[in-house]
Coordinates of C-alpha atoms in Angstrom, one line a residue:
X19 CA 0.0 0.0 0.0
X20 CA 1.4 3.4 -1.1
X21 CA 1.6 6.0 1.7
X22 CA 0.0 9.3 0.7
X23 CA 2.3 12.4 0.8
X24 CA 0.5 14.2 3.5
X25 CA 0.5 11.1 5.7
X26 CA 4.2 10.5 5.0
X27 CA 5.1 14.0 6.1
X28 CA 3.2 13.6 9.3
X29 CA 4.8 10.2 9.9
X30 CA 8.3 11.6 9.3
X31 CA 7.7 14.3 11.9
X32 CA 7.0 11.6 14.5
X33 CA 10.3 10.0 13.7
X34 CA 12.3 13.1 14.6
X35 CA 14.2 13.5 18.0
X36 CA 11.2 15.5 19.4
X37 CA 9.5 12.1 20.0
X38 CA 10.8 9.4 22.2
X39 CA 12.3 6.0 21.3
X40 CA 9.1 4.1 22.1
X41 CA 7.1 6.3 19.8
X42 CA 9.6 5.8 17.0
X43 CA 9.4 2.0 17.3
X44 CA 5.6 2.1 17.4
X45 CA 5.5 4.2 14.2
X46 CA 7.9 1.9 12.4
X47 CA 5.9 -1.1 13.4
X48 CA 2.8 0.4 11.9
X49 CA 4.7 1.2 8.7
X50 CA 5.8 -2.4 8.4
X51 CA 2.8 -4.3 9.5
X52 CA -0.3 -2.1 9.4
X53 CA -0.3 0.5 6.6
X54 CA -4.1 0.9 6.9
X55 CA -3.9 1.7 10.6
X56 CA -0.9 4.0 9.9
X57 CA -3.1 6.0 7.6
X58 CA -5.9 6.1 10.1
X59 CA -3.5 7.3 12.8
X60 CA -2.0 10.2 10.8
X61 CA -4.5 11.4 8.2
X62 CA -5.8 14.2 10.4
X63 CA -5.5 15.9 13.7
X64 CA -7.8 15.0 16.6
X65 CA -10.3 17.8 17.0
X66 CA -12.4 19.2 19.9
X67 CA -16.0 18.2 19.4
X68 CA -19.1 18.6 21.5
X69 CA -17.4 16.6 24.3
X70 CA -13.8 17.8 23.9
X71 CA -11.2 15.6 22.3
X72 CA -11.8 11.9 22.2
X73 CA -10.2 9.1 20.2
X74 CA -8.4 5.8 20.0
X75 CA -5.2 5.5 22.0
X76 CA -2.0 5.0 20.0
X77 CA 0.8 6.8 18.2
X78 CA 0.0 9.5 15.6
X79 CA -1.7 12.9 15.5
X80 CA -5.1 11.3 15.1
X81 CA -4.7 9.3 18.3
X82 CA -4.7 10.0 22.1
X83 CA -1.2 9.8 23.4
X84 CA 1.5 11.7 25.3
X85 CA 2.1 14.2 22.5
X86 CA -1.4 15.0 21.4
X87 CA -2.5 15.5 24.9
X88 CA 0.8 17.3 25.7
X89 CA 0.3 19.7 22.8
X90 CA -3.3 20.5 23.7
X91 CA -2.3 21.1 27.4
X92 CA 0.6 23.3 26.3
X93 CA -1.7 25.4 24.1
X94 CA -4.2 25.6 27.0
X95 CA -1.4 26.8 29.4
X96 CA -0.3 29.5 26.9
X97 CA -3.9 30.7 26.5
X98 CA -4.5 30.7 30.3
X99 CA -1.5 33.0 30.8
X100 CA -3.1 35.4 28.2
X101 CA -6.6 35.1 29.6
X102 CA -5.6 35.6 33.2
X103 CA -2.6 37.9 33.1
X104 CA -0.5 38.7 36.2
X105 CA -2.4 36.4 38.5
X106 CA -1.8 32.9 39.9
X107 CA -3.5 30.3 37.9
X108 CA -5.0 27.0 39.2
X109 CA -6.2 23.9 37.4
X110 CA -8.1 20.8 38.7
X111 CA -7.6 17.4 37.0
X112 CA -9.7 14.2 37.3
X113 CA -9.7 10.9 35.5
X114 CA -11.8 7.8 35.0
X115 CA -11.3 4.0 35.0
X116 CA -10.0 3.7 31.4
X117 CA -6.6 2.3 30.5
X118 CA -3.9 4.9 30.9
X119 CA -6.2 7.5 32.3
X120 CA -4.2 7.8 35.5
X121 CA -0.8 8.1 33.7
X122 CA -2.2 10.5 31.2
X123 CA -3.7 12.7 34.0
X124 CA -0.3 12.9 35.6
X125 CA 1.2 13.8 32.3
X126 CA -1.3 16.7 31.9
X127 CA -0.5 17.8 35.5
X128 CA 3.2 17.7 34.7
X129 CA 2.7 20.1 31.7
X130 CA 0.5 22.5 33.7
X131 CA 3.1 22.6 36.5
X132 CA 6.0 23.0 34.0
X133 CA 4.2 26.2 32.9
X134 CA 3.9 27.6 36.4
X135 CA 0.3 26.6 36.9
X136 CA -0.8 25.2 40.3
X137 CA -2.5 21.8 39.9
X138 CA -5.1 20.0 42.1
X139 CA -5.0 16.3 40.9
X140 CA -7.4 13.7 42.3
X141 CA -5.4 10.9 43.9
X142 CA -7.7 8.3 42.4
X143 CA -10.4 8.0 39.8
X144 CA -13.5 10.1 40.3
X145 CA -16.8 10.9 38.5
X146 CA -16.6 13.7 35.9
X147 CA -19.2 15.9 37.6
X148 CA -17.0 16.1 40.7
X149 CA -14.3 17.7 38.5
X150 CA -16.8 20.4 37.4
X151 CA -17.7 20.9 41.1
X152 CA -14.0 21.0 42.1
X153 CA -13.2 23.8 39.6
X154 CA -15.5 26.2 41.4
X155 CA -15.0 24.8 44.9
X156 CA -11.2 25.3 44.6
X157 CA -11.4 28.5 42.7
X158 CA -9.6 27.2 39.6
X159 CA -9.5 28.9 36.3
X160 CA -9.8 25.6 34.4
X161 CA -10.2 21.9 34.8
X162 CA -9.4 18.7 32.8
X163 CA -10.9 15.3 33.0
X164 CA -9.4 12.3 31.3
X165 CA -12.3 10.2 30.0
X166 CA -14.0 8.7 26.9
X167 CA -17.4 8.3 28.6
X168 CA -19.0 5.1 27.2
X169 CA -16.8 4.6 24.2
X170 CA -15.1 1.2 23.7
X171 CA -12.0 0.2 25.8
X172 CA -9.5 1.4 23.2
X173 CA -10.6 5.0 23.5
X174 CA -9.7 7.8 25.9
X175 CA -10.3 11.5 25.9
X176 CA -9.8 14.9 27.3
X177 CA -12.5 17.4 28.3
X178 CA -11.7 21.1 29.2
X179 CA -13.7 23.1 31.8
X180 CA -13.5 26.8 32.4
X181 CA -13.7 28.8 35.7
X182 CA -17.5 28.6 35.9
X183 CA -17.3 24.8 36.0
X184 CA -18.8 24.4 32.5
X185 CA -17.0 23.0 29.4
X186 CA -15.3 25.5 27.2
X187 CA -17.6 27.4 24.8
X188 CA -17.1 30.3 22.4
X189 CA -15.0 32.4 22.4
X190 CA -12.6 30.5 24.6
X191 CA -12.8 27.2 22.6
X192 CA -11.8 28.7 19.3
X193 CA -9.0 30.8 20.9
X194 CA -7.6 27.7 22.7
X195 CA -7.8 25.6 19.5
X196 CA -6.1 28.3 17.5
X197 CA -3.3 28.5 20.1
X198 CA -2.9 24.7 20.0
X199 CA -2.8 24.6 16.2
X200 CA 0.0 27.3 16.2
X201 CA 2.2 25.1 18.4
X202 CA 4.8 22.6 17.4
X203 CA 5.3 19.4 19.3
X204 CA 8.8 20.5 20.3
X205 CA 7.3 23.4 22.3
X206 CA 5.6 21.1 24.9
X207 CA 7.1 21.5 28.4
X208 CA 7.0 18.1 30.0
X209 CA 9.4 18.7 32.9
X210 CA 7.1 18.8 36.0
X211 CA 7.4 21.2 38.9
X212 CA 6.2 18.7 41.6
X213 CA 5.9 21.5 44.2
X214 CA 3.0 22.8 42.2
X215 CA 1.1 19.5 42.1
X216 CA -1.3 18.9 45.0
X217 CA -3.3 15.7 45.5
X218 CA -7.0 15.9 46.5
X219 CA -9.6 13.4 47.6
X220 CA -11.8 13.1 50.8
X221 CA -12.3 16.8 51.6
X222 CA -13.6 17.5 48.0
X223 CA -15.6 14.3 48.0
X224 CA -17.5 15.3 51.2
X225 CA -18.2 18.8 49.9
X226 CA -19.5 17.4 46.7
X227 CA -21.7 14.8 48.4
X228 CA -23.1 17.5 50.7
X229 CA -23.8 19.7 47.7
X230 CA -25.5 16.9 45.7
X231 CA -27.8 16.1 48.6
X232 CA -28.7 19.8 49.1
X233 CA -29.6 20.1 45.4
X234 CA -31.4 16.9 44.8
X235 CA -33.3 16.1 48.0
X236 CA -36.9 17.4 48.5
X237 CA -38.3 16.7 51.9
X238 CA -39.0 13.0 51.2
X239 CA -40.0 11.3 54.5
X240 CA -37.4 9.0 55.9
X241 CA -39.8 6.1 55.9
X242 CA -40.4 6.6 52.1
X243 CA -36.7 6.5 51.5
X244 CA -36.3 3.3 53.5
X245 CA -39.2 1.7 51.7
X246 CA -37.7 2.3 48.2
X247 CA -35.9 -0.8 47.0
X248 CA -33.1 0.2 44.7
X249 CA -30.6 -1.6 42.4
X250 CA -27.5 0.3 41.4
X251 CA -24.7 -0.6 39.0
X252 CA -21.6 1.4 38.3
X253 CA -20.9 -0.6 35.1
X254 CA -17.2 -1.0 36.1
X255 CA -16.9 2.9 36.3
X256 CA -16.2 5.7 38.6
X257 CA -19.6 6.1 40.2
X258 CA -18.9 3.4 42.8
X259 CA -16.6 5.9 44.5
X260 CA -19.5 8.3 45.3
X261 CA -23.0 7.2 44.4
X262 CA -23.6 4.6 47.1
X263 CA -22.2 6.9 49.7
X264 CA -24.4 9.8 48.5
X265 CA -27.5 7.6 48.6
X266 CA -26.6 6.4 52.0
X267 CA -26.0 9.9 53.4
X268 CA -29.3 11.0 51.8
X269 CA -31.2 8.2 53.7
X270 CA -31.5 5.6 51.0
X271 CA -30.3 2.4 52.8
X272 CA -32.2 -0.3 50.8
X273 CA -29.7 -0.3 47.9
X274 CA -28.5 -3.5 46.1
X275 CA -25.2 -3.1 44.1
X276 CA -24.4 -5.4 41.2
X277 CA -21.3 -6.9 42.6
X278 CA -20.0 -8.3 39.3
X279 CA -19.8 -4.7 38.0
X280 CA -18.6 -3.0 41.2
X281 CA -14.9 -3.0 40.5
X282 CA -13.6 -0.2 38.1
X283 CA -12.2 -1.9 35.0
X284 CA -11.3 -0.2 31.7
X285 CA -12.1 -3.5 29.8
X286 CA -15.7 -3.4 31.0
X287 CA -15.7 -7.2 31.1
X288 CA -19.4 -7.9 31.7
X289 CA -20.9 -5.7 29.0
X290 CA -20.5 -5.2 25.2
X291 CA -20.7 -1.5 25.8
X292 CA -20.8 0.4 29.2
X293 CA -23.4 2.7 27.8
X294 CA -26.6 3.0 29.8
X295 CA -28.5 3.8 26.6
X296 CA -28.0 0.2 25.6
X297 CA -30.5 -2.3 27.2
X298 CA -27.8 -5.0 27.4
X299 CA -25.8 -2.8 29.7
X300 CA -28.4 -3.0 32.4
X301 CA -29.3 -6.6 32.0
X302 CA -27.5 -7.8 35.1
X303 CA -29.0 -5.0 37.2
X304 CA -32.5 -5.8 36.0
X305 CA -31.9 -9.5 36.8
X306 CA -30.9 -8.5 40.3
X307 CA -34.0 -6.2 40.6
X308 CA -36.3 -9.1 39.8
X309 CA -34.4 -11.3 42.3
X310 CA -34.8 -8.6 45.0
X311 CA -38.2 -7.3 43.9
X312 CA -36.7 -3.8 43.6
X313 CA -38.7 -0.8 42.5
X314 CA -36.0 0.9 40.4
X315 CA -32.7 0.2 38.6
X316 CA -30.1 2.9 38.0
X317 CA -26.9 2.4 36.1
X318 CA -24.2 5.0 35.3
X319 CA -21.7 5.2 32.5
X320 CA -17.9 4.9 33.2
X321 CA -17.4 8.6 34.0
X322 CA -20.7 8.9 35.9
X323 CA -22.2 11.8 34.0
X324 CA -25.1 9.9 32.4
X325 CA -27.6 7.4 33.9
X326 CA -29.9 4.7 32.6
X327 CA -33.1 4.0 34.6
X328 CA -35.5 1.0 34.6
X329 CA -38.8 1.0 36.5
X330 CA -41.7 -1.4 36.9
X331 CA -44.5 -0.9 34.4
X332 CA -48.2 -1.5 35.1
X333 CA -47.8 -5.2 34.7
X334 CA -44.9 -5.2 37.3
X335 CA -42.2 -5.9 34.7
X336 CA -39.0 -3.9 34.6
X337 CA -39.0 -1.5 31.6
X338 CA -36.1 0.7 30.5
X339 CA -36.8 4.4 30.2
X340 CA -35.1 6.5 27.5
X341 CA -33.2 9.7 28.1
X342 CA -36.1 11.9 27.2
X343 CA -38.5 10.1 29.6
X344 CA -36.1 10.4 32.6
X345 CA -35.5 14.0 31.7
X346 CA -39.3 14.7 31.6
X347 CA -39.8 12.9 34.9
X348 CA -37.0 14.7 36.8
X349 CA -37.9 18.1 35.3
X350 CA -41.6 17.8 36.2
X351 CA -40.7 16.7 39.7
X352 CA -38.3 19.6 40.2
X353 CA -40.9 22.1 38.8
X354 CA -43.6 20.7 41.1
X355 CA -41.2 20.9 44.2
X356 CA -40.3 24.5 43.3
X357 CA -44.0 25.3 42.9
X358 CA -44.9 23.8 46.3
X359 CA -42.1 25.8 47.9
X360 CA -43.5 29.0 46.3
X361 CA -40.2 29.6 44.5
X362 CA -41.6 30.1 41.0
X363 CA -42.1 33.7 40.1
X364 CA -41.4 33.9 36.4
X365 CA -37.7 34.4 36.8
X366 CA -36.7 30.7 36.5
X367 CA -35.7 28.5 33.6
X368 CA -35.1 24.9 32.6
X369 CA -32.6 23.9 29.9
X370 CA -32.8 21.5 27.0
X371 CA -31.2 20.9 23.6
X372 CA -32.4 21.0 20.0
X373 CA -32.3 17.2 19.6
X374 CA -34.3 16.5 22.8
X375 CA -38.1 16.1 23.3
X376 CA -40.3 19.2 22.6
X377 CA -42.3 18.1 25.6
X378 CA -39.8 20.1 27.7
X379 CA -41.4 23.3 26.3
X380 CA -44.9 22.1 27.3
X381 CA -43.8 21.4 30.8
X382 CA -42.1 24.8 31.2
X383 CA -45.1 26.6 29.9
X384 CA -47.4 24.8 32.3
X385 CA -45.3 25.9 35.3
X386 CA -44.7 29.5 34.0
X387 CA -41.0 29.1 33.6
X388 CA -38.9 29.6 30.5
X389 CA -37.4 26.7 28.6
X390 CA -34.1 27.6 26.9
X391 CA -33.0 25.3 24.1
X392 CA -29.4 25.1 23.0
X393 CA -27.1 23.0 20.8
X394 CA -26.3 19.4 21.8
X395 CA -24.0 19.2 24.8
X396 CA -24.3 20.3 28.4
X397 CA -21.7 23.0 27.8
X398 CA -24.5 25.0 26.2
X399 CA -26.8 24.6 29.2
X400 CA -23.9 25.7 31.4
X401 CA -23.5 28.7 29.1
X402 CA -27.2 29.6 29.6
X403 CA -26.6 29.9 33.4
X404 CA -23.6 32.2 32.7
X405 CA -25.5 34.3 30.1
X406 CA -28.6 34.8 32.2
X407 CA -27.5 35.5 35.8
X408 CA -30.8 37.2 36.4
X409 CA -32.7 33.9 36.0
X410 CA -32.5 30.9 38.4
X411 CA -31.7 27.6 36.8
X412 CA -33.9 24.8 38.0
X413 CA -32.5 21.8 36.0
X414 CA -32.2 20.5 32.6
X415 CA -31.1 17.7 30.3
X416 CA -30.9 16.2 26.9
X417 CA -32.0 12.9 25.3
X418 CA -28.6 11.2 25.7
X419 CA -29.4 10.2 29.3
X420 CA -27.8 13.2 31.0
X421 CA -29.3 15.6 33.6
X422 CA -28.2 18.6 35.6
X423 CA -29.8 19.6 38.9
X424 CA -29.2 23.2 39.9
X425 CA -26.0 25.0 39.1
X426 CA -23.5 23.6 41.6
X427 CA -22.2 21.3 38.8
X428 CA -22.2 22.9 35.4
X429 CA -22.3 19.6 33.5
X430 CA -24.5 16.5 33.3
X431 CA -24.3 14.8 36.7
X432 CA -25.3 11.2 37.4
X433 CA -24.5 11.5 41.1
X434 CA -27.2 14.2 41.8
X435 CA -29.5 12.7 39.1
X436 CA -29.4 9.2 40.7
X437 CA -30.5 10.8 44.0
X438 CA -33.1 12.8 42.2
X439 CA -34.7 9.9 40.4
X440 CA -34.8 8.0 43.7
X441 CA -36.6 11.0 45.2
X442 CA -39.2 10.8 42.4
X443 CA -39.6 7.0 42.9
X444 CA -39.8 7.2 46.7
X445 CA -42.4 9.9 46.7
X446 CA -44.4 8.1 44.0
X447 CA -44.4 4.9 46.0
X448 CA -45.3 6.7 49.2
X449 CA -48.6 7.9 47.6
X450 CA -49.4 4.5 46.1
X451 CA -48.2 5.4 42.6
X452 CA -45.1 4.4 40.6
X453 CA -42.6 6.2 38.4
X454 CA -44.2 4.6 35.4
X455 CA -47.7 5.8 36.3
X456 CA -46.3 9.3 36.9
X457 CA -44.8 9.3 33.4
X458 CA -48.2 8.2 31.8
X459 CA -50.0 11.0 33.7
X460 CA -47.5 13.5 32.4
X461 CA -48.4 12.4 28.9
X462 CA -52.1 12.9 29.6
X463 CA -51.4 16.4 30.9
X464 CA -48.8 17.6 28.3
X465 CA -49.3 15.4 25.2
X466 CA -47.7 12.1 24.4
X467 CA -44.3 12.7 22.9
X468 CA -42.4 9.6 21.6
X469 CA -38.8 9.8 20.5
X470 CA -36.5 7.4 18.7
X471 CA -32.8 7.6 17.8
X472 CA -31.3 6.0 14.7
X473 CA -27.5 5.9 15.0
X474 CA -25.5 4.9 11.9
X475 CA -21.9 4.0 12.5
X476 CA -19.4 4.9 9.7
X477 CA -15.8 4.1 10.7
X478 CA -12.6 5.4 9.2
X479 CA -11.8 7.8 6.4
X480 CA -14.4 6.4 4.1
X481 CA -17.0 6.6 6.9
X482 CA -16.2 10.2 7.5
X483 CA -16.6 11.0 3.9
X484 CA -19.9 9.1 3.7
X485 CA -21.3 11.0 6.7
X486 CA -20.2 14.3 5.2
X487 CA -21.9 13.4 1.9
X488 CA -25.2 12.5 3.7
X489 CA -25.3 15.9 5.2
X490 CA -24.5 17.6 1.9
X491 CA -27.4 15.7 0.2
X492 CA -29.8 16.6 2.9
X493 CA -28.9 20.3 2.6
X494 CA -28.7 20.6 -1.2
X495 CA -31.7 18.4 -1.9
X496 CA -34.0 18.9 1.2
X497 CA -36.8 16.5 1.6
X498 CA -40.2 18.0 0.7
X499 CA -42.2 15.1 2.2
X500 CA -41.6 12.5 4.9
X501 CA -43.9 9.5 5.4
X502 CA -46.6 11.2 3.4
X503 CA -46.4 14.4 5.5
X504 CA -45.3 17.7 4.0
X505 CA -42.2 19.2 5.4
X506 CA -43.1 22.7 6.4
X507 CA -39.8 24.0 8.0
X508 CA -36.1 23.2 7.7
X509 CA -33.7 24.5 10.3
X510 CA -30.0 24.6 9.2
X511 CA -27.8 25.3 12.1
X512 CA -24.7 25.5 9.9
X513 CA -26.1 28.4 8.0
X514 CA -28.1 29.7 11.0
X515 CA -31.3 29.8 8.9
X516 CA -34.8 28.5 9.2
X517 CA -36.6 28.1 5.9
X518 CA -40.4 28.0 5.8
X519 CA -41.3 25.8 2.9
X520 CA -44.9 27.0 2.8
X521 CA -43.9 30.5 1.7
X522 CA -40.2 30.1 1.0
X523 CA -39.3 32.7 3.7
X524 CA -35.9 32.5 5.4
X525 CA -35.3 33.6 9.0
X526 CA -32.0 34.0 10.7
X527 CA -31.4 31.9 13.8
X528 CA -29.5 33.5 16.7
X529 CA -27.6 30.4 17.8
X530 CA -24.0 29.2 17.4
X531 CA -23.3 27.3 14.1
X532 CA -23.3 23.6 14.2
X533 CA -23.6 20.8 11.5
X534 CA -27.2 20.0 12.3
X535 CA -30.4 19.9 10.2
X536 CA -33.9 19.7 11.5
X537 CA -37.0 18.9 9.5
X538 CA -40.5 19.7 10.8
X539 CA -43.6 18.1 9.1
X540 CA -47.2 19.3 9.1
X541 CA -48.3 16.6 11.6
X542 CA -45.9 17.9 14.2
X543 CA -43.1 15.4 13.7
X544 CA -39.5 16.5 14.0
X545 CA -36.5 14.8 12.5
X546 CA -33.0 15.9 13.3
X547 CA -29.8 14.9 11.4
X548 CA -26.5 15.4 13.2
X549 CA -23.0 13.9 12.9
X550 CA -21.6 12.9 16.3
X551 CA -18.8 15.1 17.6
X552 CA -17.1 12.3 19.5
X553 CA -17.9 9.1 17.6
X554 CA -17.8 7.9 13.9
X555 CA -21.6 8.1 13.7
X556 CA -24.4 10.1 12.1
X557 CA -27.5 10.3 14.3
X558 CA -31.1 10.9 13.3
X559 CA -33.4 12.0 16.2
X560 CA -37.1 11.3 15.5
X561 CA -39.9 12.9 17.6
X562 CA -43.6 12.3 17.0
X563 CA -46.6 13.2 19.2
X564 CA -50.3 12.8 19.8
X565 CA -52.9 13.6 22.3
X566 CA -53.5 11.1 25.1
X567 CA -56.9 11.6 26.6
X568 CA -56.5 8.9 29.3
X569 CA -54.0 6.5 30.7
X570 CA -56.2 3.6 29.6
X571 CA -55.5 4.5 26.0
X572 CA -51.8 4.7 26.3
X573 CA -51.0 1.3 24.7
X574 CA -53.1 2.1 21.6
X575 CA -51.7 5.6 21.1
X576 CA -48.1 4.3 21.6
X577 CA -48.7 1.6 18.9
X578 CA -49.8 4.4 16.5
X579 CA -46.7 6.5 17.3
X580 CA -44.4 3.5 17.0
X581 CA -45.9 2.8 13.6
X582 CA -45.3 6.4 12.5
X583 CA -41.7 6.2 13.6
X584 CA -41.1 3.0 11.7
X585 CA -42.6 4.5 8.6
X586 CA -40.4 7.6 8.9
X587 CA -37.3 5.4 9.1
X588 CA -38.4 3.5 6.0
X589 CA -39.3 6.7 4.1
X590 CA -35.8 8.2 4.9
X591 CA -34.1 4.9 4.2
X592 CA -32.4 4.8 7.6
X593 CA -33.0 1.1 8.2

C-alpha cells in the first residue's frame, strides 16, 4: 500500500528526535505491518468536538497519546496566561477508569506545573461531575478530565472546563484551539514542577456529596426512602466511589449493588458497551432487581455523568426508560417541588437541547418558567446559566441520558441525578403510585411525545466522507415530504437559517453554528440529522406526538406512534 504524501510528512515528523524512542518504534511497526492503521493514525489531527477531544489510544496525530494531549495542554497553558494575566492560575484534574487515564492525567498535570500553573489532581479515579464541582469549589481557572465516557476500551479523551465549571464554549474554545494549532510538538514543556502539584480526595468528596444532597433532596420522608428498593450498577466505572455513599447519606439504605460490575475496569468485562443507553448494559442489574423485587434500577456510565433507569410498568415488569423520559420525569418533579415551595415567580428556567423532546417546552409553559433550548451538549446549558444571571436555573437535560440539577455542577451529573430519580420514585411509591404511572400521567397532561434515535456507524476515512456526503445531500436536496407528510420547516444550524417551505421565507437563527439539520412536518413530527462530535456516527433523532386523553388509551396511542416512527425510518431509508 502506497503511503500518501501528507501522511508520509506527518509520519516523518513523528520519527524526529522530538518524539521518544518508544514512539519511533511504534510508528515503524505500523509502517511495516499495518499501513491501513498507519493511515488512520496520521491522516488528520484529533479535534475538539461537543465533548472535547476523544479518540483511540496509540501513536499519531489522530490518536490519544502523550504528545497530542501534551500539545493540547501546552496550548491551554499558553492561553490561560493570556486570559488571566498577572495572576496565579490554578487547574483541577480528574480521570476515570480507562486504561492509561491515571498516567495521562499525571502527564497533563506535569505540563501544567511546568508552565507555572498550580494543579489539584485527584489521587484516584473520580466521577466527571466532581471535576466540574471542584473547579468552582477550589477557585480554579480551568479543569481537565481524562475520560472517553461510554466509548469502547481502546478510546480515551480529554475534556476542558472553564472557571464557571462548564466546558469551554465560544469564544474560549476557538481561541484555545487556535493557540494549540499554532504550536509545534517540540514546544511542549514536559518537565514537571512537583511542588505545584497537590493531590486531593476526601475533603472535596464530602463537599461534593453535601452539595449533591442539598440540590437533589426534597423533603422526602425517611420512611419513604427506606421503603424504596433500589438496584444500582456502576458498570465498572467511577460512580462506585461516590453514588452509594451519596444515597446512604441522603437516607436511601435499601440499595443493592451489582457486585460483578462494582470494581472499576477499563475493559468493562461484563458488557459489550458500558453505555446506559444500551438495554444490554443494564441486563445484570434488571436480573438483580427481579431477584430482590426492587422498584427501580439505576446504572451509570464509566465517568458517571449519564444514567440509565429502569422501573416497573403497570404489569410489574422492569422496563427501560429512555433519556427523554427520565428528563421529563425529573424536570416535572423539580418544577412541582419548586411550585410547592413558592419559589416560581417567572424568573426561572429549565434547559434542553435541539435534539431533545419538545415536551420540555410544554412542561415549562405549564409551570410559568422559560425553557431555553441550545445546541447538543451540556456546555450550552452551562452557558445559559452564565449568560442569564438574572434567572434561576432549576434543572435540565438532553436525550442522551444526561441531567443537571441546579448549578453547583455545570455539566451532566449522574450523582445528583441518581439521587433525584430516587426521590421521584420514593415519593411516588409513598402515595401509592409508581414512576411509570407518573410518566403516563404527564403524557395525559402535556401530550404524548415519543422519541427514537437512529445511529448509523461509519468508521474510518471512508465513513467520515460518507457522513459528510449524507449531510450535503440533505442540505442541497432537502426532503419535501416524509412519510406522506409535507415538510413545512427546515432549520439549518450550519447556515443559521430557518426556511419556511410554505412561503419560502428564510429567517436568521441566533444560535452558534453547528452541523445540524432539523425537518418539521405538518403533523408535528420532528427529524434531526447530526453527525456525532465524538464518535464515527451520524445520528437521526425522530420525535412524534399525539394527544392522550386517558392513561387507559396509552397502549393504543403508543402503537400508533411507533408505527409512525417505523414509517419515517423506512421513508428516509435509515434502516
